[in-house]
Amino acid sequence: EVQFVESGGGLVQAGGSLRLSCAASGFTFDVGVLGWFRQAPGKEREGVSCIDSRDGSTYYADSVKGRFTISSDNAQNTVHLEMNSLKPEDTAVYYCARYSGYGCYAANFGSWGQGTQVTVSS
């Protein structure tokens, strides 16, 4: 069974930083795409960042480029999201997920964690 456990969320002031972590199990970690997504109240779930374990390629949403960094560790079956220069509009529940194909489109990801809340105050 594919399982994800997100952690590292919290309350920070604008301009602060957080490091999110996702512990995964139940699948071969080094095959496929691992992604971070977020959903704010009343909004659709959106892609934040993805990393492809097959070639190391990464994707970042325009809204987070230059501020967020995604990384993965196959030995520990974890994926991280380093978030810097946080803005109030980054406030959302953040989820990690897996896709066995290619791309970073939320509709293709069928396995999700429970999420971790990130709140950024102005």
PDB file of C-alpha atoms in Angstrom:
ATOM      1  CA  GLU A   1       0.000   0.000   0.000  1.00  0.00           C
ATOM      2  CA  VAL A   2       1.348   3.415  -0.992  1.00  0.00           C
ATOM      3  CA  GLN A   3       1.589   5.743   1.996  1.00  0.00           C
ATOM      4  CA  PHE A   4       2.893   9.270   2.554  1.00  0.00           C
ATOM      5  CA  VAL A   5       3.434  11.168   5.802  1.00  0.00           C
ATOM      6  CA  GLU A   6       4.050  14.911   5.476  1.00  0.00           C
ATOM      7  CA  SER A   7       5.591  16.981   8.248  1.00  0.00           C
ATOM      8  CA  GLY A   8       7.308  20.311   8.875  1.00  0.00           C
ATOM      9  CA  GLY A   9       4.422  22.715   8.460  1.00  0.00           C
ATOM     10  CA  GLY A  10       3.697  25.487  10.901  1.00  0.00           C
ATOM     11  CA  LEU A  11       3.073  29.188  11.431  1.00  0.00           C
ATOM     12  CA  VAL A  12       5.712  31.651  10.235  1.00  0.00           C
ATOM     13  CA  GLN A  13       5.939  35.353   9.483  1.00  0.00           C
ATOM     14  CA  ALA A  14       6.278  36.632   5.940  1.00  0.00           C
ATOM     15  CA  GLY A  15       9.873  36.307   4.804  1.00  0.00           C
ATOM     16  CA  GLY A  16      10.510  33.274   6.969  1.00  0.00           C
ATOM     17  CA  SER A  17      11.420  29.720   6.002  1.00  0.00           C
ATOM     18  CA  LEU A  18      10.131  26.187   6.484  1.00  0.00           C
ATOM     19  CA  ARG A  19      11.386  22.772   5.430  1.00  0.00           C
ATOM     20  CA  LEU A  20       8.716  20.219   4.615  1.00  0.00           C
ATOM     21  CA  SER A  21       9.447  16.504   4.637  1.00  0.00           C
ATOM     22  CA  CYS A  22       7.564  13.535   3.250  1.00  0.00           C
ATOM     23  CA  ALA A  23       8.249   9.954   4.281  1.00  0.00           C
ATOM     24  CA  ALA A  24       7.044   7.475   1.686  1.00  0.00           C
ATOM     25  CA  SER A  25       6.526   3.717   1.657  1.00  0.00           C
ATOM     26  CA  GLY A  26       4.852   1.009  -0.366  1.00  0.00           C
ATOM     27  CA  PHE A  27       6.501   1.610  -3.751  1.00  0.00           C
ATOM     28  CA  THR A  28       9.834   1.713  -5.527  1.00  0.00           C
ATOM     29  CA  PHE A  29      10.990   5.198  -4.627  1.00  0.00           C
ATOM     30  CA  ASP A  30      13.448   5.756  -7.465  1.00  0.00           C
ATOM     31  CA  VAL A  31      10.978   5.212 -10.311  1.00  0.00           C
ATOM     32  CA  GLY A  32       8.574   7.990 -11.161  1.00  0.00           C
ATOM     33  CA  VAL A  33       7.791  11.565 -10.223  1.00  0.00           C
ATOM     34  CA  LEU A  34       7.475  12.875  -6.678  1.00  0.00           C
ATOM     35  CA  GLY A  35       5.631  16.126  -6.191  1.00  0.00           C
ATOM     36  CA  TRP A  36       4.499  18.749  -3.735  1.00  0.00           C
ATOM     37  CA  PHE A  37       1.044  20.264  -4.144  1.00  0.00           C
ATOM     38  CA  ARG A  38      -0.966  22.703  -2.103  1.00  0.00           C
ATOM     39  CA  GLN A  39      -4.579  23.615  -1.583  1.00  0.00           C
ATOM     40  CA  ALA A  40      -5.928  26.755   0.053  1.00  0.00           C
ATOM     41  CA  PRO A  41      -9.533  27.075   1.274  1.00  0.00           C
ATOM     42  CA  GLY A  42     -11.888  27.599  -1.651  1.00  0.00           C
ATOM     43  CA  LYS A  43      -9.184  26.976  -4.247  1.00  0.00           C
ATOM     44  CA  GLU A  44      -8.179  24.094  -6.487  1.00  0.00           C
ATOM     45  CA  ARG A  45      -5.211  21.924  -5.644  1.00  0.00           C
ATOM     46  CA  GLU A  46      -2.179  23.246  -7.495  1.00  0.00           C
ATOM     47  CA  GLY A  47       1.258  21.925  -8.317  1.00  0.00           C
ATOM     48  CA  VAL A  48       4.146  23.522  -6.444  1.00  0.00           C
ATOM     49  CA  SER A  49       7.179  21.445  -7.377  1.00  0.00           C
ATOM     50  CA  CYS A  50       8.069  18.006  -8.753  1.00  0.00           C
ATOM     51  CA  ILE A  51      11.217  15.962  -9.141  1.00  0.00           C
ATOM     52  CA  ASP A  52      11.693  13.036 -11.522  1.00  0.00           C
ATOM     53  CA  SER A  53      13.761  10.244  -9.980  1.00  0.00           C
ATOM     54  CA  ARG A  54      14.646   8.863 -13.422  1.00  0.00           C
ATOM     55  CA  ASP A  55      16.565  11.877 -14.706  1.00  0.00           C
ATOM     56  CA  GLY A  56      16.649  14.349 -11.813  1.00  0.00           C
ATOM     57  CA  SER A  57      14.656  16.975 -13.655  1.00  0.00           C
ATOM     58  CA  THR A  58      12.630  19.410 -11.575  1.00  0.00           C
ATOM     59  CA  TYR A  59       9.614  21.624 -12.041  1.00  0.00           C
ATOM     60  CA  TYR A  60       8.583  24.713 -10.114  1.00  0.00           C
ATOM     61  CA  ALA A  61       5.439  26.746 -10.381  1.00  0.00           C
ATOM     62  CA  ASP A  62       6.127  30.308 -11.486  1.00  0.00           C
ATOM     63  CA  SER A  63       4.849  31.592  -8.153  1.00  0.00           C
ATOM     64  CA  VAL A  64       7.586  29.780  -6.187  1.00  0.00           C
ATOM     65  CA  LYS A  65      10.579  29.863  -8.547  1.00  0.00           C
ATOM     66  CA  GLY A  66      13.658  31.191  -6.810  1.00  0.00           C
ATOM     67  CA  ARG A  67      12.129  30.661  -3.367  1.00  0.00           C
ATOM     68  CA  PHE A  68      11.428  26.910  -3.074  1.00  0.00           C
ATOM     69  CA  THR A  69      13.764  23.963  -3.639  1.00  0.00           C
ATOM     70  CA  ILE A  70      12.735  20.311  -3.975  1.00  0.00           C
ATOM     71  CA  SER A  71      15.035  17.396  -3.190  1.00  0.00           C
ATOM     72  CA  SER A  72      14.766  13.640  -2.707  1.00  0.00           C
ATOM     73  CA  ASP A  73      16.728  10.949  -0.907  1.00  0.00           C
ATOM     74  CA  ASN A  74      16.229   7.451  -2.285  1.00  0.00           C
ATOM     75  CA  ALA A  75      18.097   5.814   0.606  1.00  0.00           C
ATOM     76  CA  GLN A  76      15.690   7.292   3.147  1.00  0.00           C
ATOM     77  CA  ASN A  77      12.595   7.249   0.914  1.00  0.00           C
ATOM     78  CA  THR A  78      11.977  10.917   1.570  1.00  0.00           C
ATOM     79  CA  VAL A  79      11.269  14.044  -0.429  1.00  0.00           C
ATOM     80  CA  HIS A  80      11.756  17.566   0.926  1.00  0.00           C
ATOM     81  CA  LEU A  81      10.627  21.048   0.064  1.00  0.00           C
ATOM     82  CA  GLU A  82      12.752  23.932   1.319  1.00  0.00           C
ATOM     83  CA  MET A  83      10.628  27.066   1.354  1.00  0.00           C
ATOM     84  CA  ASN A  84      12.252  30.476   1.729  1.00  0.00           C
ATOM     85  CA  SER A  85      10.968  34.046   1.564  1.00  0.00           C
ATOM     86  CA  LEU A  86       7.485  32.840   2.382  1.00  0.00           C
ATOM     87  CA  LYS A  87       4.518  35.018   1.499  1.00  0.00           C
ATOM     88  CA  PRO A  88       0.970  35.085   2.902  1.00  0.00           C
ATOM     89  CA  GLU A  89      -0.276  33.681  -0.414  1.00  0.00           C
ATOM     90  CA  ASP A  90       1.755  30.529   0.269  1.00  0.00           C
ATOM     91  CA  THR A  91      -0.687  29.659   3.050  1.00  0.00           C
ATOM     92  CA  ALA A  92      -2.237  26.263   2.280  1.00  0.00           C
ATOM     93  CA  VAL A  93      -2.241  22.591   3.140  1.00  0.00           C
ATOM     94  CA  TYR A  94       0.759  21.013   1.440  1.00  0.00           C
ATOM     95  CA  TYR A  95       0.635  17.454   0.138  1.00  0.00           C
ATOM     96  CA  CYS A  96       3.200  15.115  -1.340  1.00  0.00           C
ATOM     97  CA  ALA A  97       2.257  12.617  -4.014  1.00  0.00           C
ATOM     98  CA  ARG A  98       3.604  10.136  -6.528  1.00  0.00           C
ATOM     99  CA  TYR A  99       3.039   9.494 -10.218  1.00  0.00           C
ATOM    100  CA  SER A 100       4.528   6.579 -12.167  1.00  0.00           C
ATOM    101  CA  GLY A 101       4.489   8.466 -15.467  1.00  0.00           C
ATOM    102  CA  TYR A 102       5.910  11.818 -16.490  1.00  0.00           C
ATOM    103  CA  GLY A 103       4.977  15.409 -15.781  1.00  0.00           C
ATOM    104  CA  CYS A 104       3.837  17.505 -12.843  1.00  0.00           C
ATOM    105  CA  TYR A 105       0.098  17.803 -13.345  1.00  0.00           C
ATOM    106  CA  ALA A 106      -2.056  17.319 -10.269  1.00  0.00           C
ATOM    107  CA  ALA A 107      -4.764  15.409 -12.135  1.00  0.00           C
ATOM    108  CA  ASN A 108      -2.321  12.572 -12.864  1.00  0.00           C
ATOM    109  CA  PHE A 109      -1.321  11.980  -9.245  1.00  0.00           C
ATOM    110  CA  GLY A 110      -3.506   9.352  -7.614  1.00  0.00           C
ATOM    111  CA  SER A 111      -1.660   8.705  -4.339  1.00  0.00           C
ATOM    112  CA  TRP A 112      -1.627  11.473  -1.728  1.00  0.00           C
ATOM    113  CA  GLY A 113      -0.525  12.029   1.850  1.00  0.00           C
ATOM    114  CA  GLN A 114      -2.646  13.566   4.590  1.00  0.00           C
ATOM    115  CA  GLY A 115      -1.063  17.005   4.207  1.00  0.00           C
ATOM    116  CA  THR A 116       0.660  19.480   6.501  1.00  0.00           C
ATOM    117  CA  GLN A 117      -0.607  23.003   7.192  1.00  0.00           C
ATOM    118  CA  VAL A 118       1.552  25.991   6.298  1.00  0.00           C
ATOM    119  CA  THR A 119       0.377  29.392   7.512  1.00  0.00           C
ATOM    120  CA  VAL A 120       2.250  32.599   6.684  1.00  0.00           C
ATOM    121  CA  SER A 121       1.274  35.767   8.523  1.00  0.00           C
ATOM    122  CA  SER A 122       1.720  39.229   7.025  1.00  0.00           C
TER     123      SER A 122
END
